[in-house]
PDB file of C-alpha atoms and ligand atoms in Angstrom:
ATOM      1  CA  MET A1312      96.969 103.195 108.986  1.00 97.00           C
ATOM      2  CA  LYS A1313      97.236 105.285 112.171  1.00 98.00           C
ATOM      3  CA  ILE A1314     100.727 107.675 111.656  1.00 98.00           C
ATOM      4  CA  VAL A1315     102.273 109.436 114.405  1.00 98.00           C
ATOM      5  CA  ILE A1316     104.725 112.109 112.664  1.00 98.00           C
ATOM      6  CA  LEU A1317     108.159 113.280 114.148  1.00 98.00           C
ATOM      7  CA  GLY A1318     109.227 116.612 113.279  1.00 98.00           C
ATOM      8  CA  SER A1319     112.067 119.633 114.638  1.00 96.00           C
ATOM      9  CA  GLY A1320     111.872 122.199 112.338  1.00 97.00           C
ATOM     10  CA  ARG A1321     109.370 123.658 109.722  1.00 97.00           C
ATOM     11  CA  GLY A1322     107.785 120.584 109.020  1.00 98.00           C
ATOM     12  CA  SER A1323     107.196 120.957 105.209  1.00 98.00           C
ATOM     13  CA  ASN A1324     106.909 117.342 104.713  1.00 98.00           C
ATOM     14  CA  ALA A1325     104.427 116.790 106.959  1.00 98.00           C
ATOM     15  CA  ARG A1326     102.296 119.526 105.811  1.00 98.00           C
ATOM     16  CA  ALA A1327     102.316 117.631 102.916  1.00 98.00           C
ATOM     17  CA  LEU A1328     100.795 114.831 103.921  1.00 98.00           C
ATOM     18  CA  LEU A1329      98.443 116.737 105.893  1.00 98.00           C
ATOM     19  CA  GLN A1330      97.421 118.552 102.894  1.00 98.00           C
ATOM     20  CA  ALA A1331      97.489 114.451 101.220  1.00 98.00           C
ATOM     21  CA  LYS A1332      95.141 113.203 103.657  1.00 98.00           C
ATOM     22  CA  LYS A1333      93.106 116.839 103.390  1.00 97.00           C
ATOM     23  CA  ASP A1334      92.461 115.754  99.464  1.00 97.00           C
ATOM     24  CA  GLY A1335      91.665 112.829 100.074  1.00 96.00           C
ATOM     25  CA  LYS A1336      94.358 111.083  98.494  1.00 96.00           C
ATOM     26  CA  LEU A1337      95.310 108.880 101.946  1.00 96.00           C
ATOM     27  CA  ALA A1338      92.401 107.588 102.147  1.00 92.00           C
ATOM     28  CA  ASN A1339      93.378 103.923 104.294  1.00 92.00           C
ATOM     29  CA  THR A1340      94.880 106.509 107.071  1.00 97.00           C
ATOM     30  CA  GLU A1341      95.115 108.797 110.170  1.00 97.00           C
ATOM     31  CA  ILE A1342      97.034 111.379 111.200  1.00 98.00           C
ATOM     32  CA  ALA A1343      96.794 110.871 114.384  1.00 97.00           C
ATOM     33  CA  GLY A1344      99.476 113.024 115.933  1.00 98.00           C
ATOM     34  CA  ILE A1345     102.647 115.030 115.917  1.00 98.00           C
ATOM     35  CA  ILE A1346     105.470 115.374 118.195  1.00 98.00           C
ATOM     36  CA  ALA A1347     108.447 117.472 118.302  1.00 97.00           C
ATOM     37  CA  ASP A1348     111.512 118.179 120.383  1.00 95.00           C
ATOM     38  CA  VAL A1349     111.584 121.795 119.686  1.00 95.00           C
ATOM     39  CA  GLU A1350     109.059 123.674 121.578  1.00 95.00           C
ATOM     40  CA  SER A1351     109.017 126.520 118.492  1.00 96.00           C
ATOM     41  CA  ALA A1352     109.508 124.714 115.935  1.00 97.00           C
ATOM     42  CA  PRO A1353     106.770 125.479 112.881  1.00 98.00           C
ATOM     43  CA  ILE A1354     105.639 121.851 112.459  1.00 98.00           C
ATOM     44  CA  LEU A1355     103.768 122.378 115.973  1.00 98.00           C
ATOM     45  CA  GLN A1356     101.479 125.092 114.327  1.00 98.00           C
ATOM     46  CA  LEU A1357     100.421 122.294 111.865  1.00 98.00           C
ATOM     47  CA  GLY A1358      98.098 120.711 114.277  1.00 98.00           C
ATOM     48  CA  LYS A1359      95.850 123.457 114.816  1.00 97.00           C
ATOM     49  CA  GLU A1360      96.105 124.233 110.829  1.00 98.00           C
ATOM     50  CA  PHE A1361      95.061 120.801 110.714  1.00 98.00           C
ATOM     51  CA  GLY A1362      93.123 119.855 113.694  1.00 98.00           C
ATOM     52  CA  VAL A1363      95.371 117.002 114.552  1.00 98.00           C
ATOM     53  CA  HIS A1364      97.134 116.784 118.404  1.00 97.00           C
ATOM     54  CA  ALA A1365     100.255 118.271 118.065  1.00 98.00           C
ATOM     55  CA  GLU A1366     102.798 118.192 120.849  1.00 97.00           C
ATOM     56  CA  PHE A1367     106.004 119.010 122.575  1.00 96.00           C
ATOM     57  CA  ILE A1368     108.240 116.154 124.391  1.00 94.00           C
ATOM     58  CA  SER A1369     111.764 117.964 125.367  1.00 90.00           C
ATOM     59  CA  ALA A1370     114.527 115.607 124.290  1.00 85.00           C
ATOM     60  CA  ALA A1371     116.713 117.387 126.541  1.00 79.00           C
ATOM     61  CA  PRO A1372     119.753 117.259 127.477  1.00 80.00           C
ATOM     62  CA  PHE A1373     121.028 116.764 124.397  1.00 77.00           C
ATOM     63  CA  LYS A1374     121.075 118.269 120.499  1.00 74.00           C
ATOM     64  CA  THR A1375     121.534 115.472 118.299  1.00 75.00           C
ATOM     65  CA  LYS A1376     120.378 112.462 120.426  1.00 78.00           C
ATOM     66  CA  LEU A1377     117.893 111.410 123.593  1.00 82.00           C
ATOM     67  CA  ASP A1378     119.238 110.424 126.597  1.00 81.00           C
ATOM     68  CA  ASP A1379     117.545 107.555 128.107  1.00 84.00           C
ATOM     69  CA  ASP A1380     115.018 109.587 129.925  1.00 87.00           C
ATOM     70  CA  GLY A1381     114.158 111.879 126.755  1.00 87.00           C
ATOM     71  CA  GLN A1382     114.019 107.865 124.585  1.00 90.00           C
ATOM     72  CA  LYS A1383     111.648 106.935 127.310  1.00 91.00           C
ATOM     73  CA  ARG A1384     109.140 110.054 127.221  1.00 91.00           C
ATOM     74  CA  TYR A1385     109.101 109.435 123.941  1.00 95.00           C
ATOM     75  CA  ILE A1386     108.714 105.597 123.896  1.00 96.00           C
ATOM     76  CA  GLU A1387     105.974 106.105 126.466  1.00 96.00           C
ATOM     77  CA  ARG A1388     103.842 108.822 124.549  1.00 96.00           C
ATOM     78  CA  ILE A1389     104.316 107.551 121.186  1.00 97.00           C
ATOM     79  CA  LYS A1390     102.681 104.439 122.654  1.00 97.00           C
ATOM     80  CA  ALA A1391      99.773 106.121 123.678  1.00 97.00           C
ATOM     81  CA  LEU A1392      99.103 106.978 120.477  1.00 97.00           C
ATOM     82  CA  ASN A1393      99.467 103.388 119.559  1.00 97.00           C
ATOM     83  CA  PRO A1394     100.613 103.862 115.766  1.00 98.00           C
ATOM     84  CA  ASP A1395     101.030 101.170 112.814  1.00 98.00           C
ATOM     85  CA  LEU A1396     103.376 103.866 110.862  1.00 98.00           C
ATOM     86  CA  ILE A1397     105.843 106.902 112.428  1.00 98.00           C
ATOM     87  CA  VAL A1398     107.100 108.874 110.245  1.00 98.00           C
ATOM     88  CA  LEU A1399     110.375 110.779 110.466  1.00 98.00           C
ATOM     89  CA  ALA A1400     110.178 113.568 108.716  1.00 98.00           C
ATOM     90  CA  GLY A1401     113.096 116.167 109.734  1.00 97.00           C
ATOM     91  CA  PHE A1402     113.872 114.399 113.563  1.00 96.00           C
ATOM     92  CA  MET A1403     117.467 115.707 113.821  1.00 93.00           C
ATOM     93  CA  ARG A1404     118.042 113.082 116.567  1.00 91.00           C
ATOM     94  CA  VAL A1405     119.721 110.328 115.700  1.00 89.00           C
ATOM     95  CA  ILE A1406     116.953 107.183 117.359  1.00 89.00           C
ATOM     96  CA  LYS A1407     119.101 104.298 118.814  1.00 88.00           C
ATOM     97  CA  LYS A1408     118.104 101.321 120.153  1.00 88.00           C
ATOM     98  CA  PRO A1409     114.708 100.280 122.806  1.00 91.00           C
ATOM     99  CA  PHE A1410     112.778 103.297 120.738  1.00 93.00           C
ATOM    100  CA  ILE A1411     114.129 100.976 117.799  1.00 95.00           C
ATOM    101  CA  ASP A1412     113.203  97.632 119.333  1.00 95.00           C
ATOM    102  CA  ALA A1413     109.640  99.396 120.805  1.00 96.00           C
ATOM    103  CA  PHE A1414     108.473  99.888 116.898  1.00 97.00           C
ATOM    104  CA  ASN A1415     110.215  97.585 115.570  1.00 90.00           C
ATOM    105  CA  GLY A1416     109.049  97.350 111.032  1.00 94.00           C
ATOM    106  CA  LYS A1417     106.861 100.763 112.112  1.00 97.00           C
ATOM    107  CA  LEU A1418     109.758 103.158 111.637  1.00 98.00           C
ATOM    108  CA  ILE A1419     110.205 105.386 108.782  1.00 98.00           C
ATOM    109  CA  ASN A1420     113.216 108.281 107.495  1.00 98.00           C
ATOM    110  CA  LEU A1421     113.091 110.515 105.090  1.00 98.00           C
ATOM    111  CA  HIS A1422     116.558 111.834 104.159  1.00 98.00           C
ATOM    112  CA  PRO A1423     117.975 114.775 101.816  1.00 98.00           C
ATOM    113  CA  SER A1424     119.773 112.408  99.241  1.00 98.00           C
ATOM    114  CA  LEU A1425     120.106 109.087  97.404  1.00 98.00           C
ATOM    115  CA  LEU A1426     121.286 107.170 100.076  1.00 98.00           C
ATOM    116  CA  PRO A1427     123.822 105.132 101.232  1.00 98.00           C
ATOM    117  CA  SER A1428     125.408 108.392 100.084  1.00 98.00           C
ATOM    118  CA  PHE A1429     125.540 111.602 102.120  1.00 98.00           C
ATOM    119  CA  PRO A1430     124.031 110.635 105.454  1.00 98.00           C
ATOM    120  CA  GLY A1431     123.916 112.123 108.444  1.00 96.00           C
ATOM    121  CA  LEU A1432     123.694 116.196 108.737  1.00 95.00           C
ATOM    122  CA  ASP A1433     123.343 118.415 105.473  1.00 97.00           C
ATOM    123  CA  GLY A1434     122.675 115.386 103.128  1.00 98.00           C
ATOM    124  CA  ILE A1435     121.797 118.554 100.396  1.00 98.00           C
ATOM    125  CA  GLY A1436     124.981 120.640 101.274  1.00 98.00           C
ATOM    126  CA  GLN A1437     127.431 117.488 101.273  1.00 98.00           C
ATOM    127  CA  ALA A1438     125.884 116.347  97.670  1.00 98.00           C
ATOM    128  CA  PHE A1439     126.101 119.943  96.304  1.00 98.00           C
ATOM    129  CA  ARG A1440     130.051 120.305  97.935  1.00 98.00           C
ATOM    130  CA  PHE A1441     130.799 116.685  96.495  1.00 98.00           C
ATOM    131  CA  GLY A1442     129.862 118.016  93.269  1.00 98.00           C
ATOM    132  CA  VAL A1443     127.983 114.642  92.225  1.00 98.00           C
ATOM    133  CA  LYS A1444     125.912 115.333  88.639  1.00 98.00           C
ATOM    134  CA  ILE A1445     122.567 113.448  90.195  1.00 98.00           C
ATOM    135  CA  THR A1446     121.368 113.317  94.085  1.00 98.00           C
ATOM    136  CA  GLY A1447     118.025 113.623  95.321  1.00 98.00           C
ATOM    137  CA  CYS A1448     115.783 111.633  98.345  1.00 99.00           C
ATOM    138  CA  THR A1449     115.265 108.848 100.074  1.00 99.00           C
ATOM    139  CA  VAL A1450     112.716 107.411 102.196  1.00 99.00           C
ATOM    140  CA  HIS A1451     113.626 104.167 103.976  1.00 98.00           C
ATOM    141  CA  TRP A1452     113.264 101.867 107.496  1.00 98.00           C
ATOM    142  CA  VAL A1453     115.210 103.224 110.051  1.00 97.00           C
ATOM    143  CA  THR A1454     117.528 100.802 111.274  1.00 96.00           C
ATOM    144  CA  ALA A1455     120.435 100.630 115.255  1.00 93.00           C
ATOM    145  CA  ASP A1456     122.902 102.102 111.569  1.00 94.00           C
ATOM    146  CA  LEU A1457     122.511 105.815 110.476  1.00 94.00           C
ATOM    147  CA  ASP A1458     120.560 106.186 107.522  1.00 97.00           C
ATOM    148  CA  ALA A1459     121.472 102.657 106.414  1.00 97.00           C
ATOM    149  CA  GLY A1460     118.074 100.990 106.808  1.00 97.00           C
ATOM    150  CA  PRO A1461     116.089  99.426 103.985  1.00 98.00           C
ATOM    151  CA  ILE A1462     115.171 101.880 101.237  1.00 98.00           C
ATOM    152  CA  ILE A1463     111.746 101.811 100.256  1.00 98.00           C
ATOM    153  CA  ASP A1464     111.644 104.147  97.118  1.00 98.00           C
ATOM    154  CA  GLN A1465     113.744 107.132  95.862  1.00 99.00           C
ATOM    155  CA  SER A1466     113.674 110.484  93.790  1.00 98.00           C
ATOM    156  CA  PRO A1467     116.759 111.245  91.706  1.00 98.00           C
ATOM    157  CA  ILE A1468     117.229 114.692  91.374  1.00 98.00           C
ATOM    158  CA  ARG A1469     120.052 115.824  88.654  1.00 98.00           C
ATOM    159  CA  ILE A1470     122.217 119.121  89.382  1.00 98.00           C
ATOM    160  CA  LEU A1471     121.881 121.363  87.194  1.00 98.00           C
ATOM    161  CA  PRO A1472     125.753 123.902  86.215  1.00 98.00           C
ATOM    162  CA  GLU A1473     123.691 126.962  86.972  1.00 98.00           C
ATOM    163  CA  ASP A1474     122.054 125.652  90.135  1.00 98.00           C
ATOM    164  CA  SER A1475     122.851 126.922  93.351  1.00 98.00           C
ATOM    165  CA  VAL A1476     122.369 125.182  97.096  1.00 98.00           C
ATOM    166  CA  GLU A1477     119.014 126.719  97.573  1.00 98.00           C
ATOM    167  CA  THR A1478     117.737 125.930  94.178  1.00 98.00           C
ATOM    168  CA  LEU A1479     118.861 122.609  95.070  1.00 98.00           C
ATOM    169  CA  ALA A1480     117.286 122.443  98.593  1.00 98.00           C
ATOM    170  CA  GLN A1481     114.034 124.008  96.401  1.00 98.00           C
ATOM    171  CA  LYS A1482     113.856 120.859  94.105  1.00 98.00           C
ATOM    172  CA  ILE A1483     114.676 118.012  96.911  1.00 98.00           C
ATOM    173  CA  HIS A1484     112.265 119.420  99.080  1.00 98.00           C
ATOM    174  CA  ALA A1485     109.353 119.261  96.213  1.00 98.00           C
ATOM    175  CA  ALA A1486     110.881 115.715  95.696  1.00 98.00           C
ATOM    176  CA  GLU A1487     110.351 114.869  98.928  1.00 98.00           C
ATOM    177  CA  HIS A1488     106.756 115.851  99.846  1.00 98.00           C
ATOM    178  CA  GLU A1489     105.515 113.678  96.623  1.00 98.00           C
ATOM    179  CA  LEU A1490     107.721 110.620  97.496  1.00 98.00           C
ATOM    180  CA  LEU A1491     106.415 110.917 101.263  1.00 98.00           C
ATOM    181  CA  CYS A1492     102.685 110.528 100.624  1.00 98.00           C
ATOM    182  CA  LYS A1493     103.515 108.510  97.807  1.00 98.00           C
ATOM    183  CA  VAL A1494     105.395 105.522 100.069  1.00 98.00           C
ATOM    184  CA  VAL A1495     103.319 105.967 102.705  1.00 98.00           C
ATOM    185  CA  ALA A1496      99.797 105.623 100.254  1.00 98.00           C
ATOM    186  CA  GLN A1497     101.624 102.277  99.420  1.00 97.00           C
ATOM    187  CA  LEU A1498     102.272 101.258 103.117  1.00 98.00           C
ATOM    188  CA  SER A1499      99.388 102.279 103.691  1.00 97.00           C
ATOM    189  CA  GLN A1500      97.304  99.813 100.910  1.00 93.00           C
ATOM    190  CA  GLN A1501      99.982  97.296 102.233  1.00 91.00           C
ATOM    191  CA  ASN A1502      98.730  97.634 105.797  1.00 78.00           C
ATOM    192  CA  GLY A1503      95.268  97.376 104.691  1.00 60.00           C
TER     193      GLY A1503
HETATM  194  C1  GAR B2402     114.016 117.736 105.020  1.00 81.41           C
HETATM  195  O1  GAR B2402     114.600 117.462 103.956  1.00 81.41           O
HETATM  196  C2  GAR B2402     114.250 116.002 105.886  1.00 81.41           C
HETATM  197  O2  GAR B2402     114.824 115.231 103.548  1.00 81.41           O
HETATM  198  C3  GAR B2402     115.271 116.189 106.112  1.00 81.41           C
HETATM  199  O3  GAR B2402     114.934 117.401 106.844  1.00 81.41           O
HETATM  200  C4  GAR B2402     114.057 118.402 106.638  1.00 81.41           C
HETATM  201  C5  GAR B2402     112.828 118.664 106.978  1.00 81.41           C
HETATM  202  O4  GAR B2402     112.290 119.570 106.562  1.00 81.41           O
HETATM  203  N1  GAR B2402     115.889 115.562 107.181  1.00 81.41           N
HETATM  204  C6  GAR B2402     117.346 115.072 107.423  1.00 81.41           C
HETATM  205  O5  GAR B2402     117.972 115.717 106.857  1.00 81.41           O
HETATM  206  C7  GAR B2402     117.445 113.491 108.479  1.00 81.41           C
HETATM  207  N2  GAR B2402     118.580 113.639 108.330  1.00 81.41           N
HETATM  208  P1  GAR B2402     110.836 119.840 106.708  1.00 81.41           P
HETATM  209  O6  GAR B2402     111.173 119.901 108.152  1.00 81.41           O
HETATM  210  O7  GAR B2402     110.714 121.092 106.031  1.00 81.41           O
HETATM  211  O8  GAR B2402     109.697 118.930 106.386  1.00 81.41           O
END
């Protein structure tokens, strides 16, 4: 199963996938590329570190979405990599219809809350401020409705009285790394 990872920032989830692959835990996969919409994003440095194609593709002029030209650029480049699975791992842009249709059934997203609660930006902060006692992370199929596609798997995290938003974020990120690797491994087995 050929995988392309899209991200915008730190890339800790991309790192978890690349490390799992390196450790032989994702035997049926090939990580074909990393694409970022932020030129300075640390996720792009993982390319060199793990020997994987990594590329910045401009999504200008918008900050949180892709305009028509941006979508075209992304669709063309991703098609050239011919992936079976596209993993949105901290890709902070809304993906809309032509993009979704181009890769129907191949796009998954990682989100730092137990969807359908707390979709959109800052899922960790939203849950913390609301005062829920259990939050977590979700991997789901991407559809045209933001953070609302069919859920593949989730991991719960209990928010303890002594937690701050920072300690909660650390716990959620650790859970995300495990969950994403587990889901990708499962999908790769189903992929044959
Ligand atoms: C992750 O927590 C992911 O769930 C979140 O961005 C972070 C990326 O971290 N994604 C969203 O909030 C999408 N709505 P990373 O760059 O270290 O993998």
